[in-house]
CSV table of C-alpha atoms in Angstrom, one decimal:
chain,number,residue,atom,x,y,z
S,462,MET,CA,0.0,-0.1,0.0
S,463,THR,CA,0.9,3.7,-0.6
S,464,VAL,CA,1.2,6.3,2.1
S,465,GLU,CA,-2.2,7.8,0.6
S,466,GLN,CA,-4.0,4.2,0.4
S,467,PHE,CA,-2.6,3.9,4.5
S,468,ALA,CA,-4.0,7.4,5.3
S,469,LYS,CA,-7.3,6.6,3.7
S,470,ALA,CA,-7.7,3.4,5.8
S,471,ILE,CA,-6.8,5.4,9.1
S,472,GLU,CA,-9.3,7.9,8.0
S,473,TYR,CA,-12.1,5.2,7.7
S,474,LEU,CA,-10.9,4.0,11.0
S,475,LEU,CA,-11.5,7.3,12.6
S,476,LEU,CA,-14.7,8.0,10.9
S,477,ILE,CA,-16.4,4.7,12.1
S,478,GLY,CA,-15.2,5.3,15.5
S,479,ALA,CA,-12.8,2.3,15.4
S,480,ILE,CA,-10.1,4.4,16.7
S,481,GLN,CA,-10.0,7.0,19.6
S,482,GLY,CA,-7.5,8.6,21.7
S,483,GLU,CA,-3.9,7.3,22.0
S,484,ALA,CA,-4.6,4.9,18.8
S,485,ILE,CA,-5.2,7.6,16.7
S,486,MET,CA,-1.9,9.0,17.6
S,487,ARG,CA,-0.5,5.9,17.5
S,488,LEU,CA,-1.6,5.1,13.7
S,489,HIS,CA,-0.5,8.8,13.0
S,490,HIS,CA,3.2,8.5,13.9
S,491,LEU,CA,3.4,4.8,12.4
S,492,LEU,CA,2.2,6.5,8.9
S,493,MET,CA,4.8,9.0,9.4
S,494,ASP,CA,7.5,6.3,10.0
S,495,PHE,CA,6.4,4.6,7.3
S,496,GLU,CA,6.6,7.6,4.9
S,497,LEU,CA,10.1,8.2,6.3
S,498,GLY,CA,11.0,4.4,5.9
S,499,ARG,CA,11.9,3.9,9.4
S,500,VAL,CA,9.0,1.1,9.4
S,501,GLY,CA,7.6,-1.4,7.1
S,502,ALA,CA,4.4,-1.6,5.8
S,503,ASP,CA,3.5,-5.1,7.3
S,504,ILE,CA,4.0,-3.0,10.9
S,505,LEU,CA,1.4,-0.4,9.9
S,506,GLN,CA,-0.8,-2.9,8.1
S,507,LYS,CA,-0.9,-5.3,11.4
S,508,GLU,CA,-1.7,-2.0,13.5
S,509,ILE,CA,-4.5,-1.1,11.1
S,510,ASP,CA,-5.7,-5.0,10.9
S,511,GLN,CA,-6.0,-5.1,14.9
S,512,HIS,CA,-8.9,-2.3,14.7
S,513,ASP,CA,-10.9,-3.5,11.2
S,514,SER,CA,-9.1,-6.4,10.1
S,515,ASP,CA,-11.6,-7.6,6.9
S,516,ARG,CA,-11.6,-4.0,5.4
S,517,PHE,CA,-7.9,-3.4,4.8
S,518,HIS,CA,-6.2,-6.6,4.6
S,519,LEU,CA,-3.6,-6.7,1.9
C-alpha cells in the first residue's frame, strides 16, 4: 500500500469510530514513520488490522 492508501484506511477507522484517543496518534506516528522509511508496510498494516482486519487487509 502507499502512504495515501494507508492514510485513507486510517481515516476510515476514525470516521467509523474504530479508533480513539491514543490509537489515533499511534497510527499517525506509524504512518509518518512508514513515509520516512523507518517502519515497513507490514507493521502499519498489522496495527490497522487490529482495529478493522476485514476492510484493509492486503
